[in-house]
GROMACS .gro file of N, CA and C in nm:
model
  258
    1VAL      N    1   9.266  11.993   9.699
    1VAL     CA    2   9.135  11.934   9.751
    1VAL      C    3   9.193  11.861   9.863
    2GLU      N    4   9.117  11.867   9.985
    2GLU     CA    5   9.147  11.784  10.090
    2GLU      C    6   9.024  11.706  10.141
    3VAL      N    7   9.040  11.593  10.183
    3VAL     CA    8   8.928  11.519  10.234
    3VAL      C    9   8.972  11.465  10.381
    4ARG      N   10   8.902  11.489  10.496
    4ARG     CA   11   8.938  11.451  10.624
    4ARG      C   12   8.840  11.352  10.684
    5LEU      N   13   8.900  11.241  10.732
    5LEU     CA   14   8.809  11.134  10.792
    5LEU      C   15   8.854  11.123  10.930
    6THR      N   16   8.770  11.155  11.032
    6THR     CA   17   8.810  11.167  11.173
    6THR      C   18   8.729  11.068  11.254
    7ASP      N   19   8.792  11.012  11.350
    7ASP     CA   20   8.729  10.938  11.457
    7ASP      C   21   8.773  10.981  11.586
    8GLN      N   22   8.701  10.930  11.697
    8GLN     CA   23   8.729  10.977  11.830
    8GLN      C   24   8.769  10.856  11.911
    9GLY      N   25   8.844  10.760  11.843
    9GLY     CA   26   8.893  10.640  11.921
    9GLY      C   27   9.008  10.683  12.001
   10SER      N   28   9.099  10.565  12.025
   10SER     CA   29   9.215  10.586  12.132
   10SER      C   30   9.339  10.639  12.053
   11GLY      N   31   9.336  10.653  11.926
   11GLY     CA   32   9.445  10.717  11.851
   11GLY      C   33   9.538  10.610  11.806
   12LEU      N   34   9.651  10.645  11.760
   12LEU     CA   35   9.753  10.548  11.715
   12LEU      C   36   9.879  10.550  11.825
   13GLN      N   37   9.917  10.420  11.834
   13GLN     CA   38  10.049  10.406  11.918
   13GLN      C   39  10.164  10.440  11.833
   14PRO      N   40  10.268  10.520  11.895
   14PRO     CA   41  10.370  10.559  11.814
   14PRO      C   42  10.446  10.446  11.735
   15GLU      N   43  10.467  10.332  11.794
   15GLU     CA   44  10.530  10.221  11.718
   15GLU      C   45  10.444  10.160  11.608
   16ALA      N   46  10.320  10.176  11.608
   16ALA     CA   47  10.227  10.139  11.509
   16ALA      C   48  10.230  10.243  11.397
   17ARG      N   49  10.234  10.362  11.426
   17ARG     CA   50  10.228  10.479  11.335
   17ARG      C   51  10.341  10.464  11.230
   18GLU      N   52  10.456  10.421  11.266
   18GLU     CA   53  10.568  10.410  11.177
   18GLU      C   54  10.539  10.305  11.076
   19ARG      N   55  10.466  10.204  11.096
   19ARG     CA   56  10.454  10.087  11.020
   19ARG      C   57  10.321  10.068  10.950
   20LEU      N   58  10.226  10.162  10.966
   20LEU     CA   59  10.091  10.143  10.923
   20LEU      C   60  10.062  10.120  10.782
   21PHE      N   61  10.154  10.185  10.698
   21PHE     CA   62  10.133  10.172  10.550
   21PHE      C   63  10.211  10.052  10.494
   22GLN      N   64  10.286   9.983  10.578
   22GLN     CA   65  10.370   9.874  10.534
   22GLN      C   66  10.286   9.755  10.506
   23PRO      N   67  10.284   9.689  10.393
   23PRO     CA   68  10.205   9.571  10.345
   23PRO      C   69  10.212   9.463  10.466
   24PHE      N   70  10.114   9.395  10.513
   24PHE     CA   71  10.101   9.289  10.606
   24PHE      C   72  10.128   9.338  10.746
   25PHE      N   73  10.141   9.463  10.779
   25PHE     CA   74  10.140   9.506  10.915
   25PHE      C   75   9.999   9.531  10.962
   26THR      N   76   9.967   9.472  11.076
   26THR     CA   77   9.823   9.497  11.120
   26THR      C   78   9.833   9.509  11.293
   27THR      N   79   9.740   9.579  11.338
   27THR     CA   80   9.724   9.583  11.490
   27THR      C   81   9.600   9.501  11.523
   28LYS      N   82   9.528   9.440  11.426
   28LYS     CA   83   9.418   9.356  11.462
   28LYS      C   84   9.452   9.215  11.455
   29THR      N   85   9.378   9.129  11.534
   29THR     CA   86   9.395   8.992  11.535
   29THR      C   87   9.370   8.918  11.407
   30THR      N   88   9.270   8.968  11.335
   30THR     CA   89   9.237   8.889  11.204
   30THR      C   90   9.253   8.980  11.098
   31GLY      N   91   9.336   9.086  11.099
   31GLY     CA   92   9.365   9.178  10.986
   31GLY      C   93   9.471   9.124  10.896
   32THR      N   94   9.452   9.164  10.765
   32THR     CA   95   9.554   9.125  10.676
   32THR      C   96   9.678   9.215  10.654
   33GLY      N   97   9.656   9.348  10.712
   33GLY     CA   98   9.748   9.447  10.695
   33GLY      C   99   9.772   9.498  10.554
   34LEU      N  100   9.674   9.486  10.476
   34LEU     CA  101   9.672   9.535  10.338
   34LEU      C  102   9.603   9.653  10.310
   35GLY      N  103   9.497   9.711  10.411
   35GLY     CA  104   9.419   9.813  10.377
   35GLY      C  105   9.474   9.926  10.351
   36LEU      N  106   9.556   9.985  10.438
   36LEU     CA  107   9.621  10.127  10.435
   36LEU      C  108   9.730  10.114  10.325
   37ALA      N  109   9.802  10.004  10.294
   37ALA     CA  110   9.895   9.987  10.203
   37ALA      C  111   9.836  10.008  10.070
   38ILE      N  112   9.723   9.944  10.053
   38ILE     CA  113   9.635   9.953   9.908
   38ILE      C  114   9.590  10.094   9.896
   39CYS      N  115   9.533  10.155  10.011
   39CYS     CA  116   9.486  10.289  10.018
   39CYS      C  117   9.591  10.394   9.961
   40ARG      N  118   9.706  10.373  10.019
   40ARG     CA  119   9.822  10.451   9.978
   40ARG      C  120   9.850  10.462   9.823
   41ARG      N  121   9.852  10.327   9.779
   41ARG     CA  122   9.893  10.311   9.639
   41ARG      C  123   9.772  10.377   9.554
   42ILE      N  124   9.649  10.357   9.594
   42ILE     CA  125   9.548  10.420   9.507
   42ILE      C  126   9.552  10.564   9.510
   43VAL      N  127   9.565  10.626   9.626
   43VAL     CA  128   9.578  10.774   9.635
   43VAL      C  129   9.695  10.834   9.553
   44GLU      N  130   9.815  10.768   9.574
   44GLU     CA  131   9.944  10.809   9.507
   44GLU      C  132   9.919  10.798   9.355
   45ALA      N  133   9.860  10.693   9.317
   45ALA     CA  134   9.824  10.664   9.162
   45ALA      C  135   9.751  10.779   9.109
   46HIS      N  136   9.670  10.848   9.188
   46HIS     CA  137   9.598  10.959   9.148
   46HIS      C  138   9.659  11.089   9.176
   47GLY      N  139   9.788  11.091   9.203
   47GLY     CA  140   9.867  11.224   9.237
   47GLY      C  141   9.836  11.277   9.380
   48GLY      N  142   9.788  11.195   9.472
   48GLY     CA  143   9.749  11.244   9.607
   48GLY      C  144   9.845  11.195   9.711
   49THR      N  145   9.820  11.241   9.830
   49THR     CA  146   9.904  11.201   9.945
   49THR      C  147   9.796  11.149  10.058
   50ILE      N  148   9.836  11.069  10.154
   50ILE     CA  149   9.757  11.028  10.256
   50ILE      C  150   9.846  11.033  10.384
   51ALA      N  151   9.784  11.092  10.480
   51ALA     CA  152   9.846  11.112  10.612
   51ALA      C  153   9.766  11.079  10.726
   52LEU      N  154   9.819  11.034  10.840
   52LEU     CA  155   9.736  11.002  10.964
   52LEU      C  156   9.787  11.100  11.066
   53LEU      N  157   9.671  11.179  11.113
   53LEU     CA  158   9.714  11.284  11.212
   53LEU      C  159   9.653  11.250  11.360
   54ASP      N  160   9.713  11.289  11.450
   54ASP     CA  161   9.652  11.275  11.588
   54ASP      C  162   9.556  11.384  11.621
   55ASN      N  163   9.442  11.361  11.672
   55ASN     CA  164   9.342  11.470  11.708
   55ASN      C  165   9.381  11.511  11.847
   56PRO      N  166   9.370  11.643  11.882
   56PRO     CA  167   9.408  11.705  12.018
   56PRO      C  168   9.321  11.625  12.131
   57GLY      N  169   9.195  11.605  12.092
   57GLY     CA  170   9.114  11.548  12.204
   57GLY      C  171   9.099  11.394  12.201
   58GLY      N  172   9.195  11.325  12.124
   58GLY     CA  173   9.185  11.187  12.105
   58GLY      C  174   9.154  11.138  11.965
   59GLY      N  175   9.185  11.023  11.915
   59GLY     CA  176   9.141  10.980  11.790
   59GLY      C  177   9.228  11.012  11.684
   60THR      N  178   9.203  10.985  11.562
   60THR     CA  179   9.284  11.004  11.455
   60THR      C  180   9.213  11.061  11.326
   61THR      N  181   9.280  11.141  11.252
   61THR     CA  182   9.226  11.203  11.126
   61THR      C  183   9.307  11.146  11.014
   62VAL      N  184   9.240  11.082  10.907
   62VAL     CA  185   9.314  11.054  10.784
   62VAL      C  186   9.283  11.166  10.693
   63LEU      N  187   9.401  11.219  10.641
   63LEU     CA  188   9.408  11.328  10.549
   63LEU      C  189   9.448  11.298  10.423
   64LEU      N  190   9.348  11.300  10.316
   64LEU     CA  191   9.371  11.282  10.174
   64LEU      C  192   9.381  11.409  10.111
   65THR      N  193   9.495  11.432  10.041
   65THR     CA  194   9.518  11.548   9.964
   65THR      C  195   9.540  11.526   9.815
   66PHE      N  196   9.473  11.614   9.736
   66PHE     CA  197   9.483  11.580   9.580
   66PHE      C  198   9.489  11.717   9.531
   67GLU      N  199   9.562  11.723   9.410
   67GLU     CA  200   9.575  11.855   9.337
   67GLU      C  201   9.435  11.873   9.264
   68ARG      N  202   9.387  11.996   9.265
   68ARG     CA  203   9.262  12.040   9.195
   68ARG      C  204   9.293  12.032   9.044
   69LEU      N  205   9.206  11.963   8.953
   69LEU     CA  206   9.227  11.965   8.811
   69LEU      C  207   9.194  12.092   8.754
   70LYS      N  208   9.271  12.138   8.655
   70LYS     CA  209   9.226  12.238   8.580
   70LYS      C  210   9.123  12.217   8.479
   71GLN      N  211   9.041  12.310   8.439
   71GLN     CA  212   8.935  12.277   8.336
   71GLN      C  213   8.991  12.206   8.224
   72SER      N  214   9.118  12.241   8.176
   72SER     CA  215   9.174  12.192   8.052
   72SER      C  216   9.206  12.051   8.083
   73ASP      N  217   9.218  11.999   8.203
   73ASP     CA  218   9.258  11.863   8.228
   73ASP      C  219   9.148  11.773   8.232
   74THR      N  220   9.039  11.813   8.236
   74THR     CA  221   8.909  11.740   8.245
   74THR      C  222   8.838  11.710   8.104
   75THR      N  223   8.771  11.606   8.094
   75THR     CA  224   8.709  11.576   7.976
   75THR      C  225   8.577  11.645   7.967
   76GLU      N  226   8.507  11.669   7.846
   76GLU     CA  227   8.379  11.721   7.855
   76GLU      C  228   8.272  11.640   7.912
   77GLY      N  229   8.199  11.693   7.998
   77GLY     CA  230   8.097  11.617   8.068
   77GLY      C  231   8.138  11.544   8.177
   78PRO      N  232   8.060  11.464   8.251
   78PRO     CA  233   8.093  11.383   8.361
   78PRO      C  234   8.187  11.263   8.326
   79LEU      N  235   8.273  11.235   8.415
   79LEU     CA  236   8.354  11.115   8.391
   79LEU      C  237   8.265  10.993   8.401
   80MET      N  238   8.269  10.895   8.324
   80MET     CA  239   8.189  10.773   8.326
   80MET      C  240   8.275  10.649   8.321
   81ALA      N  241   8.234  10.536   8.371
   81ALA     CA  242   8.291  10.406   8.363
   81ALA      C  243   8.294  10.374   8.222
   82GLN      N  244   8.380  10.291   8.184
   82GLN     CA  245   8.384  10.233   8.036
   82GLN      C  246   8.251  10.173   8.011
   83GLY      N  247   8.190  10.203   7.893
   83GLY     CA  248   8.067  10.143   7.853
   83GLY      C  249   7.947  10.208   7.910
   84GLU      N  250   7.968  10.305   8.002
   84GLU     CA  251   7.853  10.364   8.075
   84GLU      C  252   7.801  10.491   7.986
   85ARG      N  253   7.674  10.517   7.987
   85ARG     CA  254   7.627  10.629   7.917
   85ARG      C  255   7.558  10.727   8.011
   86ALA      N  256   7.558  10.850   7.968
   86ALA     CA  257   7.509  10.955   8.053
   86ALA      C  258   7.349  10.964   8.042
   0.00000   0.00000   0.00000
């Protein structure tokens, strides 16, 4: 399963691209540099990958990729938060 999030901004600078997933690296004056590092950990914890791609016309695409679960890997019915009822 793929999820693509695309913008039409100025894109990524090559020097920033190499460090974007490092904790505390930021290109913003008030950023903490934790956002993409946390996103990567969450995606990887669920067996997925995250990649940043340049768009041909400018901007960036965030590509999230996950394995599709087999029917035998899922529980019966919808997944619910702990204590939640259908």
